[in-house]
Short mmCIF file of C-alpha atoms in Angstrom, two decimals:
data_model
loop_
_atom_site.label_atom_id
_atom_site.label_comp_id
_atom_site.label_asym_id
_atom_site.label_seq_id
_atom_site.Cartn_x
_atom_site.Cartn_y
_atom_site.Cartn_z
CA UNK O 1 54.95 1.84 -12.47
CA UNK O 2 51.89 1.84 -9.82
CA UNK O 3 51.51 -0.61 -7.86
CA UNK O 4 47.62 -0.01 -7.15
CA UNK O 5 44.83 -2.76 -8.27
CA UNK O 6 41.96 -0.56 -9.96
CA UNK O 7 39.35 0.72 -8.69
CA UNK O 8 36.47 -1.50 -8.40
CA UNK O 9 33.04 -0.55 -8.90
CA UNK O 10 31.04 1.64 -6.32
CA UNK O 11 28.84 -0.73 -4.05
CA UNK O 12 26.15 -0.24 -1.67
CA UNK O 13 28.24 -1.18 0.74
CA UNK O 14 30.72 2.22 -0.12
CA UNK O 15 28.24 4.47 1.83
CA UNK O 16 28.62 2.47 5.19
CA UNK O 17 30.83 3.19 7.53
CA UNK O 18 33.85 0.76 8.23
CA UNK O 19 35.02 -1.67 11.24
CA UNK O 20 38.21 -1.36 12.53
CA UNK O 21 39.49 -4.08 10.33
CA UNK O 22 38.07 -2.14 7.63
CA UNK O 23 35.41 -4.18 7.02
CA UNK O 24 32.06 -2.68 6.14
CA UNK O 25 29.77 -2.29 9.32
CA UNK O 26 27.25 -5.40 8.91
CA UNK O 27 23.54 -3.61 8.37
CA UNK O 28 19.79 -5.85 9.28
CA UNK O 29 16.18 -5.69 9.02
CA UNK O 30 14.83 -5.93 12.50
CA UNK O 31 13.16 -8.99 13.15
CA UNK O 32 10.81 -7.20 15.33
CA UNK O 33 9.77 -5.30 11.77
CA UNK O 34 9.62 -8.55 9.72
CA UNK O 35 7.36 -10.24 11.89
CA UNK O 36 5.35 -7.05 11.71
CA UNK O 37 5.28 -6.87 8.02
CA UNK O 38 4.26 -10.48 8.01
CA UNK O 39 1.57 -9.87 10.28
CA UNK O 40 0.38 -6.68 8.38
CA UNK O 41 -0.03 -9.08 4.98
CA UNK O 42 -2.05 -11.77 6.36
CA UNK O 43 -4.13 -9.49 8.07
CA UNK O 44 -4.47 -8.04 4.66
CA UNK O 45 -4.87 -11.02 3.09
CA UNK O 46 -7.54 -12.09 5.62
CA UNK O 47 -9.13 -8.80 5.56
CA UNK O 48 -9.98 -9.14 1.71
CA UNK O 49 -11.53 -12.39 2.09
CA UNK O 50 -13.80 -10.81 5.15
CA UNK O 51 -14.81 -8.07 2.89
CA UNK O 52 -15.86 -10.71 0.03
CA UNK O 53 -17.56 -13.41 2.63
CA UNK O 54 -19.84 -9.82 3.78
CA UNK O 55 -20.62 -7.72 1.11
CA UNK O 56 -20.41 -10.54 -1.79
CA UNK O 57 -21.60 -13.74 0.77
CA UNK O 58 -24.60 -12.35 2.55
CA UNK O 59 -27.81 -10.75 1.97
CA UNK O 60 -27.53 -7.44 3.87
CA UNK O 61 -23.90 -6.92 2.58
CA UNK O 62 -25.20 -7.68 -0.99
CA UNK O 63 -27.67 -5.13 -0.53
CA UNK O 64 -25.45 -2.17 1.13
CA UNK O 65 -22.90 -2.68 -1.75
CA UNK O 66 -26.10 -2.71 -4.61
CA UNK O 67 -27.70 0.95 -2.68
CA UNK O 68 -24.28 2.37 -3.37
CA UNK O 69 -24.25 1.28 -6.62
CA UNK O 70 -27.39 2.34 -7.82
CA UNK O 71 -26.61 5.39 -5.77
CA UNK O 72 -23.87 6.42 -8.15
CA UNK O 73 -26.16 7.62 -10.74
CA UNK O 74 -26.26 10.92 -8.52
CA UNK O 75 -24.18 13.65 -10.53
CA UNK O 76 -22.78 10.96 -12.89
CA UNK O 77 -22.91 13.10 -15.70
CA UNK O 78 -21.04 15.75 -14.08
CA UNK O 79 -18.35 13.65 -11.82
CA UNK O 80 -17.89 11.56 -15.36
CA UNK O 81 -16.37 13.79 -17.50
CA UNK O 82 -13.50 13.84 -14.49
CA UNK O 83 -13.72 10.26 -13.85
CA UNK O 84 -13.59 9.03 -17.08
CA UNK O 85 -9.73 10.48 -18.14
CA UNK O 86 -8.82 8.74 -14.93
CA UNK O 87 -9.37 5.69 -15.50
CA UNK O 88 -8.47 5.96 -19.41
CA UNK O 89 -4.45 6.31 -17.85
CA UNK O 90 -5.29 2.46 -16.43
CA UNK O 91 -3.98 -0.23 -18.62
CA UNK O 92 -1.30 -2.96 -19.40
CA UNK O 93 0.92 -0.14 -20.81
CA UNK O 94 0.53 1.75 -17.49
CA UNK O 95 1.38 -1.31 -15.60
CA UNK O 96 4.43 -1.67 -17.34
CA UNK O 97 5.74 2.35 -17.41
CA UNK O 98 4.82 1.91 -13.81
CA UNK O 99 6.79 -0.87 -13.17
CA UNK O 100 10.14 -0.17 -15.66
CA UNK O 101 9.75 3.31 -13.78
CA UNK O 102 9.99 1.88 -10.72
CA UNK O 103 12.34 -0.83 -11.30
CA UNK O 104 14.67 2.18 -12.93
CA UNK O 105 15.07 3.94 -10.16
CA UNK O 106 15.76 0.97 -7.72
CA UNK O 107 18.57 -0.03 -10.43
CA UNK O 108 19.71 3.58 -10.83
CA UNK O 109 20.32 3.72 -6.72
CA UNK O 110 22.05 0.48 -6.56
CA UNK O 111 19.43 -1.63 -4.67
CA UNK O 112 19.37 -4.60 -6.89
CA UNK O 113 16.38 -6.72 -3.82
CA UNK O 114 14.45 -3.58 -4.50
CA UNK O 115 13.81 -3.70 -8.39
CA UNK O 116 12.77 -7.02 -7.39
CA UNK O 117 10.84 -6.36 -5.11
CA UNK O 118 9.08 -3.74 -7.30
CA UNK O 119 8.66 -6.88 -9.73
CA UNK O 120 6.82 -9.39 -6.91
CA UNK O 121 5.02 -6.52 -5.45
CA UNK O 122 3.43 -4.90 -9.19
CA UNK O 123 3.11 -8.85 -10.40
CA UNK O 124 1.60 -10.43 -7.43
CA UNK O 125 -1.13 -7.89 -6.48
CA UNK O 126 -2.24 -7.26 -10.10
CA UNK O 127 -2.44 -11.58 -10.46
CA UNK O 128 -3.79 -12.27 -7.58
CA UNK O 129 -6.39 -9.60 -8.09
CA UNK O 130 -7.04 -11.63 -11.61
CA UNK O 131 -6.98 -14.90 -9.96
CA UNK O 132 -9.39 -14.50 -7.44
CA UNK O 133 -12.13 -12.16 -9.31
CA UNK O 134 -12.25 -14.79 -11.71
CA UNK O 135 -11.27 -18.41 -10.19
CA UNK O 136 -11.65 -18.20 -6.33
CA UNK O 137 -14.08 -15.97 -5.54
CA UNK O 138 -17.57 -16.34 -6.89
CA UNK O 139 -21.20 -14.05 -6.28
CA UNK O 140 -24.22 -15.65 -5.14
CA UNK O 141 -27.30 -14.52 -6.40
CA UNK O 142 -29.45 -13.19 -3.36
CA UNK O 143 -31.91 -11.33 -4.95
CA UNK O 144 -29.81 -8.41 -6.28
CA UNK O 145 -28.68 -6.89 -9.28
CA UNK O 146 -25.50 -9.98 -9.67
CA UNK O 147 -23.55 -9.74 -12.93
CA UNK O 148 -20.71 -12.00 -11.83
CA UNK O 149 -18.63 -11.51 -8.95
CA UNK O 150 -16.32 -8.19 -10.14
CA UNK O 151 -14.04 -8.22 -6.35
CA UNK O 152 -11.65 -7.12 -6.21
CA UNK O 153 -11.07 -4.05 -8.48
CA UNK O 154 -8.37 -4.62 -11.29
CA UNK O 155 -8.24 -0.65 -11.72
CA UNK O 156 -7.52 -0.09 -8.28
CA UNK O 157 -4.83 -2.70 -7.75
CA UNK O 158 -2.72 -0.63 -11.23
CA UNK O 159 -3.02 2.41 -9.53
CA UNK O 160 -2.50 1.28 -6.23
CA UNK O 161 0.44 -1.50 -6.43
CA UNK O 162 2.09 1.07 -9.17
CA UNK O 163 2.09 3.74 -6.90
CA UNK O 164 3.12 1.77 -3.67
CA UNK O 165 5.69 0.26 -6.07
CA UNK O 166 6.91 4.26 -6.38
CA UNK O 167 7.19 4.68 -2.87
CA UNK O 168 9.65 1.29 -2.13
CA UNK O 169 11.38 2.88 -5.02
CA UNK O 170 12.26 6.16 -4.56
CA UNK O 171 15.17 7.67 -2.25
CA UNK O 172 14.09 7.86 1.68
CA UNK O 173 13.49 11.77 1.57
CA UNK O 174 10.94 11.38 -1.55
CA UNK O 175 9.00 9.32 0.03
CA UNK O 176 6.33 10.90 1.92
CA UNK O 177 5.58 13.15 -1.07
CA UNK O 178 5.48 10.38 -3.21
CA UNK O 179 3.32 8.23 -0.61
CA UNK O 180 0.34 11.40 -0.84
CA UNK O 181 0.59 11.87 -5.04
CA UNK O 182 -0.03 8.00 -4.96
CA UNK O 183 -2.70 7.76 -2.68
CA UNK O 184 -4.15 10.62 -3.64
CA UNK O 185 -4.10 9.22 -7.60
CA UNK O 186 -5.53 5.86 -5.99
CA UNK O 187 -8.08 7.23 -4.30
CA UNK O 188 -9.27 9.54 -7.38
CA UNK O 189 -8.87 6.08 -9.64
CA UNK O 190 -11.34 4.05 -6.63
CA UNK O 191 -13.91 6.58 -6.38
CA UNK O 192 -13.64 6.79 -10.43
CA UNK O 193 -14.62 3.20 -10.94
CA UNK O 194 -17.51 3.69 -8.21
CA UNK O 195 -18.51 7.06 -10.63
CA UNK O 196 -19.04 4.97 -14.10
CA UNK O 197 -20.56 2.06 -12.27
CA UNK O 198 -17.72 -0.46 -12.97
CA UNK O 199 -17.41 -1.38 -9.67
CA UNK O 200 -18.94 -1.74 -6.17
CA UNK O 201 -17.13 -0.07 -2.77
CA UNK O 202 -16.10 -3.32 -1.57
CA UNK O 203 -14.31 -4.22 -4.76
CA UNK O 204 -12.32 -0.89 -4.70
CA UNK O 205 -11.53 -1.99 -0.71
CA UNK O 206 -10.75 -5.54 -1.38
CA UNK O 207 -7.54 -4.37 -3.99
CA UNK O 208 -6.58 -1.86 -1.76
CA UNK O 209 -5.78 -4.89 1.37
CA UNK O 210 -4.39 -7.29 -1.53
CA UNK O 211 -1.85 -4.66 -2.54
CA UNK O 212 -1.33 -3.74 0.83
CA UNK O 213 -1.12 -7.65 1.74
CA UNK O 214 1.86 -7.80 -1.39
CA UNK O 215 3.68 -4.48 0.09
CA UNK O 216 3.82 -5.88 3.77
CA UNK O 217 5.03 -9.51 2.20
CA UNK O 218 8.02 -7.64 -0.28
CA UNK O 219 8.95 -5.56 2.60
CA UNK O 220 9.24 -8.38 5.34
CA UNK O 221 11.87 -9.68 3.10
CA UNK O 222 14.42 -6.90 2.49
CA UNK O 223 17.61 -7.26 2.31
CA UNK O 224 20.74 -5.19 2.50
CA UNK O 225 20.95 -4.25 -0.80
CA UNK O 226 17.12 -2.55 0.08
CA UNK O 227 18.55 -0.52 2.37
CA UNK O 228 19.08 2.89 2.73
CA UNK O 229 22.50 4.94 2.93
CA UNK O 230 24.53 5.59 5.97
CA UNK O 231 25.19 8.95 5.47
CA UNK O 232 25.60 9.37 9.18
CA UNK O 233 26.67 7.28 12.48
CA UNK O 234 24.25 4.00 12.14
CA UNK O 235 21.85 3.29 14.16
CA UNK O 236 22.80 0.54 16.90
CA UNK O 237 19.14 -1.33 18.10
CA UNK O 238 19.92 -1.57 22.25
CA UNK O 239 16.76 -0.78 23.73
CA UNK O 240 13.14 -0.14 22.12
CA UNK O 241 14.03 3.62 22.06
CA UNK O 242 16.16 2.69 19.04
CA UNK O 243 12.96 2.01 16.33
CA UNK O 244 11.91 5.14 16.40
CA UNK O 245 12.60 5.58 12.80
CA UNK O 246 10.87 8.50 11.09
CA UNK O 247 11.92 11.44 9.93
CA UNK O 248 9.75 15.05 10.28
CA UNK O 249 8.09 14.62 6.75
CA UNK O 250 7.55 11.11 6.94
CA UNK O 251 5.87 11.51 10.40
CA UNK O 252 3.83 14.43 9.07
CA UNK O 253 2.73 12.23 5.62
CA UNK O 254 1.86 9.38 8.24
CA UNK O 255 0.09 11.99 10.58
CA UNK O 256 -1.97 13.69 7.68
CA UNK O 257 -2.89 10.29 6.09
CA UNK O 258 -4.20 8.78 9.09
CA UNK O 259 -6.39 11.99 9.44
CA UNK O 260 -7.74 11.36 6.21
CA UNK O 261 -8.46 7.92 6.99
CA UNK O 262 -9.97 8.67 10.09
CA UNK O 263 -12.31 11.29 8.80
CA UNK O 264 -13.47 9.35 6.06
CA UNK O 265 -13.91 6.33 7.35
CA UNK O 266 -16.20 8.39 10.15
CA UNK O 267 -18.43 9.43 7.22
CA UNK O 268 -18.25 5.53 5.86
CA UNK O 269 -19.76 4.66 9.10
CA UNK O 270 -22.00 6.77 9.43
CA UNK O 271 -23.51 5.81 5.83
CA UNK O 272 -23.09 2.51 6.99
CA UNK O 273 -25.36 2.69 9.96
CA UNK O 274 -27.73 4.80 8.00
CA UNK O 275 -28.08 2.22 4.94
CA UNK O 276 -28.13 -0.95 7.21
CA UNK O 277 -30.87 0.47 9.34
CA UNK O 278 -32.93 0.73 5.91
CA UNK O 279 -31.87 -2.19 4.51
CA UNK O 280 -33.15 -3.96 7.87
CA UNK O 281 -36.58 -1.99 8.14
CA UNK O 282 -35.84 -0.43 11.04
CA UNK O 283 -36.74 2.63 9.40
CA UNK O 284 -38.29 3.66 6.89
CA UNK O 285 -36.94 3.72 3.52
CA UNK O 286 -35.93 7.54 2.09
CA UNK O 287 -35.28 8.30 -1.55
CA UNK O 288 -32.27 9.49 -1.17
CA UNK O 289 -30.49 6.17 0.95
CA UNK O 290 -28.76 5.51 -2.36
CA UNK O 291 -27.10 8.59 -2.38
CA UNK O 292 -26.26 8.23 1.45
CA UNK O 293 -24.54 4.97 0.48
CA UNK O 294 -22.83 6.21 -2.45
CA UNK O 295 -21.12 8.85 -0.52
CA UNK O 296 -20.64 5.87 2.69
CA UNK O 297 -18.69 3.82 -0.27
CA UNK O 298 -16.57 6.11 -1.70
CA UNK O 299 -15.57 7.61 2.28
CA UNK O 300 -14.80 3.83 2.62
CA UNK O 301 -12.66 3.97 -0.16
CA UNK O 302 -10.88 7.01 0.48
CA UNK O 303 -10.40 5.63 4.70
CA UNK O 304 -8.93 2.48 3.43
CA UNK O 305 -6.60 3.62 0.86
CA UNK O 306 -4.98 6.32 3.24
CA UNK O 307 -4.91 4.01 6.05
CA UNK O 308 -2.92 1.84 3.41
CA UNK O 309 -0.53 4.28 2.15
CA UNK O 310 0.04 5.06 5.51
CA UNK O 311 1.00 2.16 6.81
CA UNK O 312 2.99 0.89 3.75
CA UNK O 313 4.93 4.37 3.81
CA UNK O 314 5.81 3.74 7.79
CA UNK O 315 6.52 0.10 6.88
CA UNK O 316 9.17 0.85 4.28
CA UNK O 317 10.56 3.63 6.32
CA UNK O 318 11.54 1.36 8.78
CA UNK O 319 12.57 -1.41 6.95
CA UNK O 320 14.86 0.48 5.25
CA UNK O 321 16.35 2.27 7.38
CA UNK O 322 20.24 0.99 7.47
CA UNK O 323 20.06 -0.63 11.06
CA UNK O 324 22.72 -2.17 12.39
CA UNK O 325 23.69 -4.26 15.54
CA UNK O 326 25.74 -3.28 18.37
CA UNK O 327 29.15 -5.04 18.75
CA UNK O 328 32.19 -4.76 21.21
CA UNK O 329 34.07 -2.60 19.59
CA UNK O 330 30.98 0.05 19.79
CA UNK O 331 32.04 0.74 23.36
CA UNK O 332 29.34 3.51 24.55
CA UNK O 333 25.78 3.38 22.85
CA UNK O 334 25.64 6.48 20.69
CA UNK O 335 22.70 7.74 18.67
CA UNK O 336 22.59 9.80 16.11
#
């Protein structure tokens, strides 16, 4: 008759490599990458509120975000019939696919603080968004078109926070790919709102940095069971050569998104300039500065959101990435 207990259940730890005294090698979250993500989400956080106290607050941001607006009506029967099946897909039901989806695959892998996280992250942005359109922040009347204070976009922060919510999700390799579908479908959803006139530029920017702001917070507090797989030798942190901690394709996602942001937020400037100057009489007015800041707002939007993606997708590289810290028995440093 055997002998042998039964097998108990696969763990995340079963991937990991073992200590001499067969103990499974102890993995960690750089603090160095906490403090970051920390950092990240109350810049965020602040960020949103700097967007509301300009464009919502004062007179010449009121008046930027209204030229946009009424700029939209450009090729808004032609840009609507695509618009208008994108933001159909945004709803309560979405949020909730979105989130089971999510959550699913987090279970599915074993990384019980990640469906959580996927929980806090989905739950947070999409409340807080709530919250402070329609308790916190408010919209003085200054003259322009004000039909209640509609920052920050409840459209955007769905697609956004679902699809960032993907990305934590997913296994490392997917995530690049999965980090351009989602900003891509965010940035389609953004410019969609701007399209049928639900919402101004600044609102679409203001959910993109409270999602972001949620993403940096859930990632800051990873823990093992977040991690990814030691399929190889772990990664000892000695020196600052050690956090370099992308792969080809997620350097190349990172690379291309920060392109994006770049270029677009080049045109958003540009728009920018070209509306305030208007807006401030410094020259004269042209019939077709509404269009100029219709196409600044919706560059904005598509600079912001890759800038986000981007960073969230580096973020969660490197946060879960199965670190671990050097001990005696390590003898000579050796990198994979």
């Amino acid at each position: 008759m055997s002998l042998d207990p039964s097998p108990r259940p696969a763990t995340p730890h079963d991937d990991a490599p073992s200590q001499p005294d067969g103990t499974p090698v102890p993995r960690v979250v750089p603090r160095a990458l906490r403090v970051w993500a920390v950092f990240l989400a109350a810049t965020a956080a602040a960020g949103t509120l700097a967007v509301w106290r300009y464009f919502v607050g004062s007179t010449t941001g009121q008046a930027l975000d209204q030229m946009a607006f009424d700029g939209a009506t450009y090729g808004r029967g032609t840009l609507w019939v695509v618009a208008e099946p994108v933001l159909d897909v945004v709803s309560i039901s979405f949020v909730v696919v979105g989130m089971t989806v999510a959550m699913g695959i987090a279970l599915v892998r074993r990384r019980w603080n990640l469906a959580a996280q996927v929980v806090v992250l989905v739950v947070g942005a999409n409340l807080t968004t709530q919250v402070l359109k329609k308790f916190v922040l408010d919209r003085p009347d200054l003259g322009y078109d004000s039909w209640g204070n509609s920052l920050p976009s409840g459209h955007t922060t769905v697609a956004a926070s679902v699809s960032v919510a993907l990305v934590l999700a997913v296994p490392r390799g997917a995530r690049p790919l999965v980090a351009l579908f989602g900003a891509t479908y965010t940035v389609a959803t953004g410019i969609s709102t701007l399209v049928g006139q639900w919402h101004r530029p600044s609102d679409v920017i203001a959910a993109m940095l409270v999602v972001l702001a949620w993403g940096a917070l859930v990632c800051a507090f990873s823990s093992e069971s977040a991690l990814d797989p030691l399929s190889e030798r772990p990664v000892v942190l000695e020196s600052p050569r050690d956090y370099q901690m992308h792969s080809s394709s997620t350097t190349l996602a990172v690379a291309l998104l920060a392109v994006v942001g770049v270029a677009a937020g080049a045109i958003a400037g540009w728009a920018l300039l070209e509306t305030a100057s208007i807006v401030s009489g410094e020259t004269a007015a042209r019939g077709r500065s509404g269009f100029i800041a219709y196409v600044g707002g919706a560059g904005g939007v598509a600079a912001v959101t890759a800038l986000v993606f981007a960073l969230l997708l580096g973020l969660r590289q490197g946060v879960a990435r199965p670190w671990r810290r050097p001990s005696r028995c390590d003898g000579h440093s050796q990198r994979p």
